[in-house]
Amino acid sequence: MFSCLSTRQVDIDGSILTYIVKEREVENVNEARDFEVTFNTAVAEVLCTCGLFNLEGFLCRHALCVLSRNGYEEIPPRYILSRWRKDIPHSNVFDYGCKCTSVL
């Protein structure tokens, strides 16, 4: 299991803030990794070098640490994809690999 050890701001470029989030494995306290997270305060856009949002469709703990540090108590709506929402009807098509034969 991992935990975010520290979040420090390293750069400001207008409305874009850059943070380094240090992550440490709980079982191995001697090993730590750094992730760079950029946060655009003008549009509430957060981007982490781990790329979890692009891969899985939900925010990583590094991005959540930066949002929390900037006073966000709720996840911005742009990061809650329709596939995770219960209030949006889904059109699922199930394919169970049926080997059916047509009967005339």
PDB file of N, CA and C in Angstrom:
ATOM      1  N   MET A   1       0.838  -1.162   0.000  1.00  0.00           N
ATOM      2  CA  MET A   1       0.000   0.000   0.000  1.00  0.00           C
ATOM      3  C   MET A   1       0.894   1.239   0.000  1.00  0.00           C
ATOM      4  N   PHE A   2       0.405   2.307  -0.628  1.00  0.00           N
ATOM      5  CA  PHE A   2       1.171   3.544  -0.738  1.00  0.00           C
ATOM      6  C   PHE A   2       0.454   4.666  -0.015  1.00  0.00           C
ATOM      7  N   SER A   3       1.213   5.675   0.389  1.00  0.00           N
ATOM      8  CA  SER A   3       0.623   6.868   0.975  1.00  0.00           C
ATOM      9  C   SER A   3       1.387   8.096   0.483  1.00  0.00           C
ATOM     10  N   CYS A   4       0.675   9.205   0.351  1.00  0.00           N
ATOM     11  CA  CYS A   4       1.319  10.453  -0.059  1.00  0.00           C
ATOM     12  C   CYS A   4       1.971  11.059   1.168  1.00  0.00           C
ATOM     13  N   LEU A   5       3.275  11.137   1.112  1.00  0.00           N
ATOM     14  CA  LEU A   5       4.037  11.598   2.261  1.00  0.00           C
ATOM     15  C   LEU A   5       4.052  13.122   2.352  1.00  0.00           C
ATOM     16  N   SER A   6       4.328  13.779   1.221  1.00  0.00           N
ATOM     17  CA  SER A   6       4.381  15.236   1.237  1.00  0.00           C
ATOM     18  C   SER A   6       3.988  15.788  -0.124  1.00  0.00           C
ATOM     19  N   THR A   7       3.440  16.992  -0.092  1.00  0.00           N
ATOM     20  CA  THR A   7       3.067  17.706  -1.305  1.00  0.00           C
ATOM     21  C   THR A   7       3.684  19.087  -1.207  1.00  0.00           C
ATOM     22  N   ARG A   8       4.566  19.402  -2.153  1.00  0.00           N
ATOM     23  CA  ARG A   8       5.192  20.726  -2.101  1.00  0.00           C
ATOM     24  C   ARG A   8       5.099  21.402  -3.465  1.00  0.00           C
ATOM     25  N   GLN A   9       4.846  22.680  -3.407  1.00  0.00           N
ATOM     26  CA  GLN A   9       4.732  23.476  -4.631  1.00  0.00           C
ATOM     27  C   GLN A   9       6.134  23.843  -5.090  1.00  0.00           C
ATOM     28  N   VAL A  10       6.407  23.607  -6.387  1.00  0.00           N
ATOM     29  CA  VAL A  10       7.751  23.878  -6.894  1.00  0.00           C
ATOM     30  C   VAL A  10       7.792  24.975  -7.953  1.00  0.00           C
ATOM     31  N   ASP A  11       6.632  25.329  -8.542  1.00  0.00           N
ATOM     32  CA  ASP A  11       6.645  26.339  -9.598  1.00  0.00           C
ATOM     33  C   ASP A  11       5.272  26.981  -9.729  1.00  0.00           C
ATOM     34  N   ILE A  12       5.274  28.260 -10.127  1.00  0.00           N
ATOM     35  CA  ILE A  12       4.053  28.995 -10.451  1.00  0.00           C
ATOM     36  C   ILE A  12       4.280  29.670 -11.792  1.00  0.00           C
ATOM     37  N   ASP A  13       3.367  29.424 -12.719  1.00  0.00           N
ATOM     38  CA  ASP A  13       3.432  30.063 -14.030  1.00  0.00           C
ATOM     39  C   ASP A  13       2.038  30.585 -14.350  1.00  0.00           C
ATOM     40  N   GLY A  14       1.752  31.796 -13.906  1.00  0.00           N
ATOM     41  CA  GLY A  14       0.414  32.358 -14.065  1.00  0.00           C
ATOM     42  C   GLY A  14      -0.573  31.593 -13.208  1.00  0.00           C
ATOM     43  N   SER A  15      -1.561  30.980 -13.849  1.00  0.00           N
ATOM     44  CA  SER A  15      -2.555  30.217 -13.097  1.00  0.00           C
ATOM     45  C   SER A  15      -2.193  28.743 -12.989  1.00  0.00           C
ATOM     46  N   ILE A  16      -1.031  28.354 -13.490  1.00  0.00           N
ATOM     47  CA  ILE A  16      -0.613  26.953 -13.452  1.00  0.00           C
ATOM     48  C   ILE A  16       0.404  26.740 -12.331  1.00  0.00           C
ATOM     49  N   LEU A  17       0.022  25.886 -11.397  1.00  0.00           N
ATOM     50  CA  LEU A  17       0.879  25.547 -10.270  1.00  0.00           C
ATOM     51  C   LEU A  17       1.452  24.158 -10.490  1.00  0.00           C
ATOM     52  N   THR A  18       2.703  23.966 -10.145  1.00  0.00           N
ATOM     53  CA  THR A  18       3.340  22.656 -10.273  1.00  0.00           C
ATOM     54  C   THR A  18       3.749  22.178  -8.893  1.00  0.00           C
ATOM     55  N   TYR A  19       3.386  20.930  -8.601  1.00  0.00           N
ATOM     56  CA  TYR A  19       3.678  20.319  -7.310  1.00  0.00           C
ATOM     57  C   TYR A  19       4.495  19.050  -7.512  1.00  0.00           C
ATOM     58  N   ILE A  20       5.259  18.702  -6.502  1.00  0.00           N
ATOM     59  CA  ILE A  20       5.887  17.397  -6.416  1.00  0.00           C
ATOM     60  C   ILE A  20       5.223  16.682  -5.239  1.00  0.00           C
ATOM     61  N   VAL A  21       4.627  15.531  -5.536  1.00  0.00           N
ATOM     62  CA  VAL A  21       3.988  14.721  -4.498  1.00  0.00           C
ATOM     63  C   VAL A  21       4.881  13.509  -4.260  1.00  0.00           C
ATOM     64  N   LYS A  22       5.355  13.391  -3.047  1.00  0.00           N
ATOM     65  CA  LYS A  22       6.222  12.270  -2.678  1.00  0.00           C
ATOM     66  C   LYS A  22       5.339  11.156  -2.142  1.00  0.00           C
ATOM     67  N   GLU A  23       5.529   9.973  -2.721  1.00  0.00           N
ATOM     68  CA  GLU A  23       4.737   8.814  -2.329  1.00  0.00           C
ATOM     69  C   GLU A  23       5.671   7.766  -1.743  1.00  0.00           C
ATOM     70  N   ARG A  24       5.245   7.184  -0.646  1.00  0.00           N
ATOM     71  CA  ARG A  24       6.073   6.180   0.007  1.00  0.00           C
ATOM     72  C   ARG A  24       5.263   4.909   0.208  1.00  0.00           C
ATOM     73  N   GLU A  25       5.914   3.770  -0.047  1.00  0.00           N
ATOM     74  CA  GLU A  25       5.270   2.483   0.193  1.00  0.00           C
ATOM     75  C   GLU A  25       5.269   2.230   1.693  1.00  0.00           C
ATOM     76  N   VAL A  26       4.114   1.813   2.217  1.00  0.00           N
ATOM     77  CA  VAL A  26       3.979   1.622   3.658  1.00  0.00           C
ATOM     78  C   VAL A  26       4.890   0.503   4.153  1.00  0.00           C
ATOM     79  N   GLU A  27       4.984  -0.600   3.408  1.00  0.00           N
ATOM     80  CA  GLU A  27       5.811  -1.725   3.840  1.00  0.00           C
ATOM     81  C   GLU A  27       7.306  -1.422   3.733  1.00  0.00           C
ATOM     82  N   ASN A  28       7.695  -0.591   2.764  1.00  0.00           N
ATOM     83  CA  ASN A  28       9.104  -0.284   2.552  1.00  0.00           C
ATOM     84  C   ASN A  28       9.301   1.231   2.703  1.00  0.00           C
ATOM     85  N   VAL A  29       9.514   1.677   3.922  1.00  0.00           N
ATOM     86  CA  VAL A  29       9.583   3.115   4.201  1.00  0.00           C
ATOM     87  C   VAL A  29      10.820   3.783   3.629  1.00  0.00           C
ATOM     88  N   ASN A  30      11.808   2.996   3.218  1.00  0.00           N
ATOM     89  CA  ASN A  30      13.024   3.574   2.648  1.00  0.00           C
ATOM     90  C   ASN A  30      12.886   3.928   1.173  1.00  0.00           C
ATOM     91  N   GLU A  31      11.833   3.461   0.533  1.00  0.00           N
ATOM     92  CA  GLU A  31      11.643   3.712  -0.891  1.00  0.00           C
ATOM     93  C   GLU A  31      10.538   4.736  -1.108  1.00  0.00           C
ATOM     94  N   ALA A  32      10.869   5.814  -1.791  1.00  0.00           N
ATOM     95  CA  ALA A  32       9.894   6.860  -2.083  1.00  0.00           C
ATOM     96  C   ALA A  32       9.995   7.236  -3.557  1.00  0.00           C
ATOM     97  N   ARG A  33       8.865   7.621  -4.142  1.00  0.00           N
ATOM     98  CA  ARG A  33       8.841   8.062  -5.537  1.00  0.00           C
ATOM     99  C   ARG A  33       8.192   9.435  -5.593  1.00  0.00           C
ATOM    100  N   ASP A  34       8.633  10.233  -6.556  1.00  0.00           N
ATOM    101  CA  ASP A  34       8.085  11.568  -6.751  1.00  0.00           C
ATOM    102  C   ASP A  34       7.221  11.589  -8.004  1.00  0.00           C
ATOM    103  N   PHE A  35       6.080  12.283  -7.914  1.00  0.00           N
ATOM    104  CA  PHE A  35       5.190  12.479  -9.042  1.00  0.00           C
ATOM    105  C   PHE A  35       4.960  13.970  -9.220  1.00  0.00           C
ATOM    106  N   GLU A  36       5.031  14.432 -10.454  1.00  0.00           N
ATOM    107  CA  GLU A  36       4.793  15.844 -10.737  1.00  0.00           C
ATOM    108  C   GLU A  36       3.323  16.028 -11.100  1.00  0.00           C
ATOM    109  N   VAL A  37       2.689  16.965 -10.420  1.00  0.00           N
ATOM    110  CA  VAL A  37       1.279  17.259 -10.645  1.00  0.00           C
ATOM    111  C   VAL A  37       1.155  18.727 -10.999  1.00  0.00           C
ATOM    112  N   THR A  38       0.541  19.017 -12.144  1.00  0.00           N
ATOM    113  CA  THR A  38       0.265  20.407 -12.510  1.00  0.00           C
ATOM    114  C   THR A  38      -1.208  20.688 -12.286  1.00  0.00           C
ATOM    115  N   PHE A  39      -1.479  21.886 -11.787  1.00  0.00           N
ATOM    116  CA  PHE A  39      -2.849  22.280 -11.465  1.00  0.00           C
ATOM    117  C   PHE A  39      -3.110  23.659 -12.051  1.00  0.00           C
ATOM    118  N   ASN A  40      -4.087  23.747 -12.941  1.00  0.00           N
ATOM    119  CA  ASN A  40      -4.492  25.011 -13.533  1.00  0.00           C
ATOM    120  C   ASN A  40      -5.650  25.551 -12.712  1.00  0.00           C
ATOM    121  N   THR A  41      -5.392  26.585 -11.937  1.00  0.00           N
ATOM    122  CA  THR A  41      -6.400  27.130 -11.035  1.00  0.00           C
ATOM    123  C   THR A  41      -7.535  27.828 -11.777  1.00  0.00           C
ATOM    124  N   ALA A  42      -7.280  28.301 -12.988  1.00  0.00           N
ATOM    125  CA  ALA A  42      -8.311  29.020 -13.744  1.00  0.00           C
ATOM    126  C   ALA A  42      -9.452  28.110 -14.176  1.00  0.00           C
ATOM    127  N   VAL A  43      -9.130  26.856 -14.498  1.00  0.00           N
ATOM    128  CA  VAL A  43     -10.161  25.934 -14.997  1.00  0.00           C
ATOM    129  C   VAL A  43     -10.274  24.671 -14.142  1.00  0.00           C
ATOM    130  N   ALA A  44      -9.607  24.636 -12.999  1.00  0.00           N
ATOM    131  CA  ALA A  44      -9.618  23.485 -12.086  1.00  0.00           C
ATOM    132  C   ALA A  44      -9.230  22.202 -12.814  1.00  0.00           C
ATOM    133  N   GLU A  45      -8.113  22.265 -13.536  1.00  0.00           N
ATOM    134  CA  GLU A  45      -7.623  21.104 -14.274  1.00  0.00           C
ATOM    135  C   GLU A  45      -6.355  20.589 -13.604  1.00  0.00           C
ATOM    136  N   VAL A  46      -6.329  19.306 -13.328  1.00  0.00           N
ATOM    137  CA  VAL A  46      -5.189  18.695 -12.651  1.00  0.00           C
ATOM    138  C   VAL A  46      -4.649  17.565 -13.525  1.00  0.00           C
ATOM    139  N   LEU A  47      -3.307  17.470 -13.605  1.00  0.00           N
ATOM    140  CA  LEU A  47      -2.670  16.465 -14.449  1.00  0.00           C
ATOM    141  C   LEU A  47      -1.461  15.900 -13.711  1.00  0.00           C
ATOM    142  N   CYS A  48      -1.438  14.577 -13.564  1.00  0.00           N
ATOM    143  CA  CYS A  48      -0.352  13.908 -12.858  1.00  0.00           C
ATOM    144  C   CYS A  48       0.470  13.074 -13.832  1.00  0.00           C
ATOM    145  N   THR A  49       1.761  12.968 -13.552  1.00  0.00           N
ATOM    146  CA  THR A  49       2.643  12.190 -14.419  1.00  0.00           C
ATOM    147  C   THR A  49       2.383  10.689 -14.328  1.00  0.00           C
ATOM    148  N   CYS A  50       1.673  10.211 -13.318  1.00  0.00           N
ATOM    149  CA  CYS A  50       1.389   8.780 -13.234  1.00  0.00           C
ATOM    150  C   CYS A  50       0.372   8.352 -14.291  1.00  0.00           C
ATOM    151  N   GLY A  51      -0.461   9.287 -14.772  1.00  0.00           N
ATOM    152  CA  GLY A  51      -1.382   9.014 -15.874  1.00  0.00           C
ATOM    153  C   GLY A  51      -2.574   8.140 -15.535  1.00  0.00           C
ATOM    154  N   LEU A  52      -2.911   7.983 -14.273  1.00  0.00           N
ATOM    155  CA  LEU A  52      -4.011   7.099 -13.886  1.00  0.00           C
ATOM    156  C   LEU A  52      -5.352   7.537 -14.475  1.00  0.00           C
ATOM    157  N   PHE A  53      -5.614   8.837 -14.511  1.00  0.00           N
ATOM    158  CA  PHE A  53      -6.900   9.290 -15.055  1.00  0.00           C
ATOM    159  C   PHE A  53      -7.028   8.904 -16.527  1.00  0.00           C
ATOM    160  N   ASN A  54      -5.959   9.038 -17.286  1.00  0.00           N
ATOM    161  CA  ASN A  54      -6.000   8.670 -18.700  1.00  0.00           C
ATOM    162  C   ASN A  54      -6.144   7.168 -18.900  1.00  0.00           C
ATOM    163  N   LEU A  55      -5.585   6.384 -17.997  1.00  0.00           N
ATOM    164  CA  LEU A  55      -5.647   4.933 -18.121  1.00  0.00           C
ATOM    165  C   LEU A  55      -6.952   4.330 -17.603  1.00  0.00           C
ATOM    166  N   GLU A  56      -7.367   4.750 -16.418  1.00  0.00           N
ATOM    167  CA  GLU A  56      -8.490   4.106 -15.739  1.00  0.00           C
ATOM    168  C   GLU A  56      -9.758   4.951 -15.648  1.00  0.00           C
ATOM    169  N   GLY A  57      -9.641   6.264 -15.799  1.00  0.00           N
ATOM    170  CA  GLY A  57     -10.824   7.113 -15.750  1.00  0.00           C
ATOM    171  C   GLY A  57     -11.177   7.637 -14.371  1.00  0.00           C
ATOM    172  N   PHE A  58     -10.234   7.564 -13.428  1.00  0.00           N
ATOM    173  CA  PHE A  58     -10.459   8.194 -12.126  1.00  0.00           C
ATOM    174  C   PHE A  58      -9.152   8.821 -11.651  1.00  0.00           C
ATOM    175  N   LEU A  59      -9.289   9.814 -10.778  1.00  0.00           N
ATOM    176  CA  LEU A  59      -8.117  10.568 -10.328  1.00  0.00           C
ATOM    177  C   LEU A  59      -7.252   9.758  -9.374  1.00  0.00           C
ATOM    178  N   CYS A  60      -5.961   9.975  -9.462  1.00  0.00           N
ATOM    179  CA  CYS A  60      -5.008   9.313  -8.570  1.00  0.00           C
ATOM    180  C   CYS A  60      -4.921  10.061  -7.243  1.00  0.00           C
ATOM    181  N   ARG A  61      -4.295   9.423  -6.280  1.00  0.00           N
ATOM    182  CA  ARG A  61      -4.143  10.044  -4.957  1.00  0.00           C
ATOM    183  C   ARG A  61      -3.257  11.281  -5.014  1.00  0.00           C
ATOM    184  N   HIS A  62      -2.344  11.345  -5.992  1.00  0.00           N
ATOM    185  CA  HIS A  62      -1.460  12.509  -6.118  1.00  0.00           C
ATOM    186  C   HIS A  62      -2.272  13.735  -6.514  1.00  0.00           C
ATOM    187  N   ALA A  63      -3.169  13.566  -7.495  1.00  0.00           N
ATOM    188  CA  ALA A  63      -4.032  14.665  -7.931  1.00  0.00           C
ATOM    189  C   ALA A  63      -4.993  15.067  -6.818  1.00  0.00           C
ATOM    190  N   LEU A  64      -5.507  14.078  -6.087  1.00  0.00           N
ATOM    191  CA  LEU A  64      -6.428  14.384  -4.984  1.00  0.00           C
ATOM    192  C   LEU A  64      -5.720  15.155  -3.869  1.00  0.00           C
ATOM    193  N   CYS A  65      -4.454  14.846  -3.621  1.00  0.00           N
ATOM    194  CA  CYS A  65      -3.679  15.593  -2.619  1.00  0.00           C
ATOM    195  C   CYS A  65      -3.542  17.059  -3.021  1.00  0.00           C
ATOM    196  N   VAL A  66      -3.290  17.301  -4.314  1.00  0.00           N
ATOM    197  CA  VAL A  66      -3.138  18.673  -4.805  1.00  0.00           C
ATOM    198  C   VAL A  66      -4.473  19.407  -4.750  1.00  0.00           C
ATOM    199  N   LEU A  67      -5.561  18.750  -5.134  1.00  0.00           N
ATOM    200  CA  LEU A  67      -6.884  19.386  -5.039  1.00  0.00           C
ATOM    201  C   LEU A  67      -7.202  19.737  -3.596  1.00  0.00           C
ATOM    202  N   SER A  68      -6.917  18.837  -2.688  1.00  0.00           N
ATOM    203  CA  SER A  68      -7.174  19.087  -1.271  1.00  0.00           C
ATOM    204  C   SER A  68      -6.342  20.255  -0.764  1.00  0.00           C
ATOM    205  N   ARG A  69      -5.107  20.314  -1.164  1.00  0.00           N
ATOM    206  CA  ARG A  69      -4.213  21.400  -0.734  1.00  0.00           C
ATOM    207  C   ARG A  69      -4.703  22.760  -1.231  1.00  0.00           C
ATOM    208  N   ASN A  70      -5.405  22.766  -2.361  1.00  0.00           N
ATOM    209  CA  ASN A  70      -5.918  24.008  -2.925  1.00  0.00           C
ATOM    210  C   ASN A  70      -7.351  24.305  -2.487  1.00  0.00           C
ATOM    211  N   GLY A  71      -7.828  23.614  -1.471  1.00  0.00           N
ATOM    212  CA  GLY A  71      -9.114  23.934  -0.867  1.00  0.00           C
ATOM    213  C   GLY A  71     -10.322  23.262  -1.505  1.00  0.00           C
ATOM    214  N   TYR A  72     -10.120  22.321  -2.391  1.00  0.00           N
ATOM    215  CA  TYR A  72     -11.247  21.617  -3.011  1.00  0.00           C
ATOM    216  C   TYR A  72     -11.715  20.506  -2.082  1.00  0.00           C
ATOM    217  N   GLU A  73     -12.998  20.534  -1.753  1.00  0.00           N
ATOM    218  CA  GLU A  73     -13.583  19.493  -0.915  1.00  0.00           C
ATOM    219  C   GLU A  73     -14.370  18.489  -1.742  1.00  0.00           C
ATOM    220  N   GLU A  74     -14.628  18.827  -3.001  1.00  0.00           N
ATOM    221  CA  GLU A  74     -15.328  17.931  -3.909  1.00  0.00           C
ATOM    222  C   GLU A  74     -14.514  17.815  -5.198  1.00  0.00           C
ATOM    223  N   ILE A  75     -14.644  16.678  -5.843  1.00  0.00           N
ATOM    224  CA  ILE A  75     -13.953  16.464  -7.107  1.00  0.00           C
ATOM    225  C   ILE A  75     -14.642  17.290  -8.185  1.00  0.00           C
ATOM    226  N   PRO A  76     -13.904  18.053  -8.976  1.00  0.00           N
ATOM    227  CA  PRO A  76     -14.516  18.824 -10.060  1.00  0.00           C
ATOM    228  C   PRO A  76     -15.298  17.897 -11.008  1.00  0.00           C
ATOM    229  N   PRO A  77     -16.476  18.338 -11.456  1.00  0.00           N
ATOM    230  CA  PRO A  77     -17.356  17.498 -12.287  1.00  0.00           C
ATOM    231  C   PRO A  77     -16.699  16.933 -13.537  1.00  0.00           C
ATOM    232  N   ARG A  78     -15.717  17.614 -14.096  1.00  0.00           N
ATOM    233  CA  ARG A  78     -15.066  17.126 -15.321  1.00  0.00           C
ATOM    234  C   ARG A  78     -14.355  15.802 -15.106  1.00  0.00           C
ATOM    235  N   TYR A  79     -14.060  15.452 -13.844  1.00  0.00           N
ATOM    236  CA  TYR A  79     -13.347  14.215 -13.544  1.00  0.00           C
ATOM    237  C   TYR A  79     -14.257  13.075 -13.103  1.00  0.00           C
ATOM    238  N   ILE A  80     -15.549  13.305 -13.113  1.00  0.00           N
ATOM    239  CA  ILE A  80     -16.500  12.232 -12.820  1.00  0.00           C
ATOM    240  C   ILE A  80     -17.127  11.837 -14.148  1.00  0.00           C
ATOM    241  N   LEU A  81     -16.573  10.810 -14.755  1.00  0.00           N
ATOM    242  CA  LEU A  81     -17.022  10.371 -16.072  1.00  0.00           C
ATOM    243  C   LEU A  81     -18.397   9.733 -15.996  1.00  0.00           C
ATOM    244  N   SER A  82     -19.117   9.770 -17.111  1.00  0.00           N
ATOM    245  CA  SER A  82     -20.489   9.245 -17.133  1.00  0.00           C
ATOM    246  C   SER A  82     -20.542   7.766 -16.777  1.00  0.00           C
ATOM    247  N   ARG A  83     -19.496   7.016 -17.038  1.00  0.00           N
ATOM    248  CA  ARG A  83     -19.529   5.592 -16.714  1.00  0.00           C
ATOM    249  C   ARG A  83     -19.523   5.325 -15.212  1.00  0.00           C
ATOM    250  N   TRP A  84     -19.151   6.321 -14.398  1.00  0.00           N
ATOM    251  CA  TRP A  84     -19.142   6.151 -12.946  1.00  0.00           C
ATOM    252  C   TRP A  84     -20.401   6.717 -12.289  1.00  0.00           C
ATOM    253  N   ARG A  85     -21.261   7.360 -13.046  1.00  0.00           N
ATOM    254  CA  ARG A  85     -22.429   8.025 -12.469  1.00  0.00           C
ATOM    255  C   ARG A  85     -23.656   7.128 -12.517  1.00  0.00           C
ATOM    256  N   LYS A  86     -24.451   7.165 -11.453  1.00  0.00           N
ATOM    257  CA  LYS A  86     -25.665   6.372 -11.383  1.00  0.00           C
ATOM    258  C   LYS A  86     -26.866   7.100 -11.981  1.00  0.00           C
ATOM    259  N   ASP A  87     -26.785   8.427 -12.096  1.00  0.00           N
ATOM    260  CA  ASP A  87     -27.929   9.194 -12.576  1.00  0.00           C
ATOM    261  C   ASP A  87     -27.988   9.309 -14.097  1.00  0.00           C
ATOM    262  N   ILE A  88     -27.081   8.672 -14.795  1.00  0.00           N
ATOM    263  CA  ILE A  88     -27.071   8.704 -16.253  1.00  0.00           C
ATOM    264  C   ILE A  88     -27.410   7.305 -16.764  1.00  0.00           C
ATOM    265  N   PRO A  89     -28.416   7.204 -17.655  1.00  0.00           N
ATOM    266  CA  PRO A  89     -28.755   5.875 -18.174  1.00  0.00           C
ATOM    267  C   PRO A  89     -27.618   5.318 -19.024  1.00  0.00           C
ATOM    268  N   HIS A  90     -27.348   4.058 -18.834  1.00  0.00           N
ATOM    269  CA  HIS A  90     -26.286   3.380 -19.569  1.00  0.00           C
ATOM    270  C   HIS A  90     -26.899   2.454 -20.599  1.00  0.00           C
ATOM    271  N   SER A  91     -26.286   2.378 -21.743  1.00  0.00           N
ATOM    272  CA  SER A  91     -26.753   1.457 -22.777  1.00  0.00           C
ATOM    273  C   SER A  91     -25.731   0.345 -22.925  1.00  0.00           C
ATOM    274  N   ASN A  92     -25.827  -0.611 -22.014  1.00  0.00           N
ATOM    275  CA  ASN A  92     -24.899  -1.731 -22.017  1.00  0.00           C
ATOM    276  C   ASN A  92     -25.355  -2.793 -23.001  1.00  0.00           C
ATOM    277  N   VAL A  93     -24.432  -3.337 -23.727  1.00  0.00           N
ATOM    278  CA  VAL A  93     -24.702  -4.443 -24.632  1.00  0.00           C
ATOM    279  C   VAL A  93     -23.895  -5.626 -24.132  1.00  0.00           C
ATOM    280  N   PHE A  94     -24.589  -6.653 -23.703  1.00  0.00           N
ATOM    281  CA  PHE A  94     -23.925  -7.834 -23.169  1.00  0.00           C
ATOM    282  C   PHE A  94     -23.766  -8.880 -24.262  1.00  0.00           C
ATOM    283  N   ASP A  95     -22.604  -9.442 -24.344  1.00  0.00           N
ATOM    284  CA  ASP A  95     -22.328 -10.509 -25.294  1.00  0.00           C
ATOM    285  C   ASP A  95     -21.757 -11.667 -24.500  1.00  0.00           C
ATOM    286  N   TYR A  96     -22.548 -12.677 -24.343  1.00  0.00           N
ATOM    287  CA  TYR A  96     -22.118 -13.821 -23.548  1.00  0.00           C
ATOM    288  C   TYR A  96     -21.502 -14.921 -24.414  1.00  0.00           C
ATOM    289  N   GLY A  97     -21.168 -14.586 -25.666  1.00  0.00           N
ATOM    290  CA  GLY A  97     -20.537 -15.555 -26.544  1.00  0.00           C
ATOM    291  C   GLY A  97     -21.483 -16.680 -26.932  1.00  0.00           C
ATOM    292  N   CYS A  98     -22.722 -16.380 -27.124  1.00  0.00           N
ATOM    293  CA  CYS A  98     -23.732 -17.373 -27.453  1.00  0.00           C
ATOM    294  C   CYS A  98     -23.476 -17.983 -28.826  1.00  0.00           C
ATOM    295  N   LYS A  99     -23.464 -19.273 -28.902  1.00  0.00           N
ATOM    296  CA  LYS A  99     -23.282 -19.981 -30.171  1.00  0.00           C
ATOM    297  C   LYS A  99     -24.659 -20.441 -30.669  1.00  0.00           C
ATOM    298  N   CYS A 100     -25.518 -19.501 -30.865  1.00  0.00           N
ATOM    299  CA  CYS A 100     -26.894 -19.804 -31.244  1.00  0.00           C
ATOM    300  C   CYS A 100     -26.986 -20.066 -32.747  1.00  0.00           C
ATOM    301  N   THR A 101     -27.928 -20.898 -33.122  1.00  0.00           N
ATOM    302  CA  THR A 101     -28.228 -21.117 -34.535  1.00  0.00           C
ATOM    303  C   THR A 101     -29.600 -20.544 -34.805  1.00  0.00           C
ATOM    304  N   SER A 102     -29.739 -19.971 -35.937  1.00  0.00           N
ATOM    305  CA  SER A 102     -31.038 -19.384 -36.266  1.00  0.00           C
ATOM    306  C   SER A 102     -32.001 -20.487 -36.710  1.00  0.00           C
ATOM    307  N   VAL A 103     -33.221 -20.385 -36.248  1.00  0.00           N
ATOM    308  CA  VAL A 103     -34.254 -21.345 -36.579  1.00  0.00           C
ATOM    309  C   VAL A 103     -35.233 -20.673 -37.518  1.00  0.00           C
ATOM    310  N   LEU A 104     -35.458 -21.269 -38.658  1.00  0.00           N
ATOM    311  CA  LEU A 104     -36.381 -20.684 -39.636  1.00  0.00           C
ATOM    312  C   LEU A 104     -37.728 -21.284 -39.532  1.00  0.00           C
TER     313      LEU A 104
END
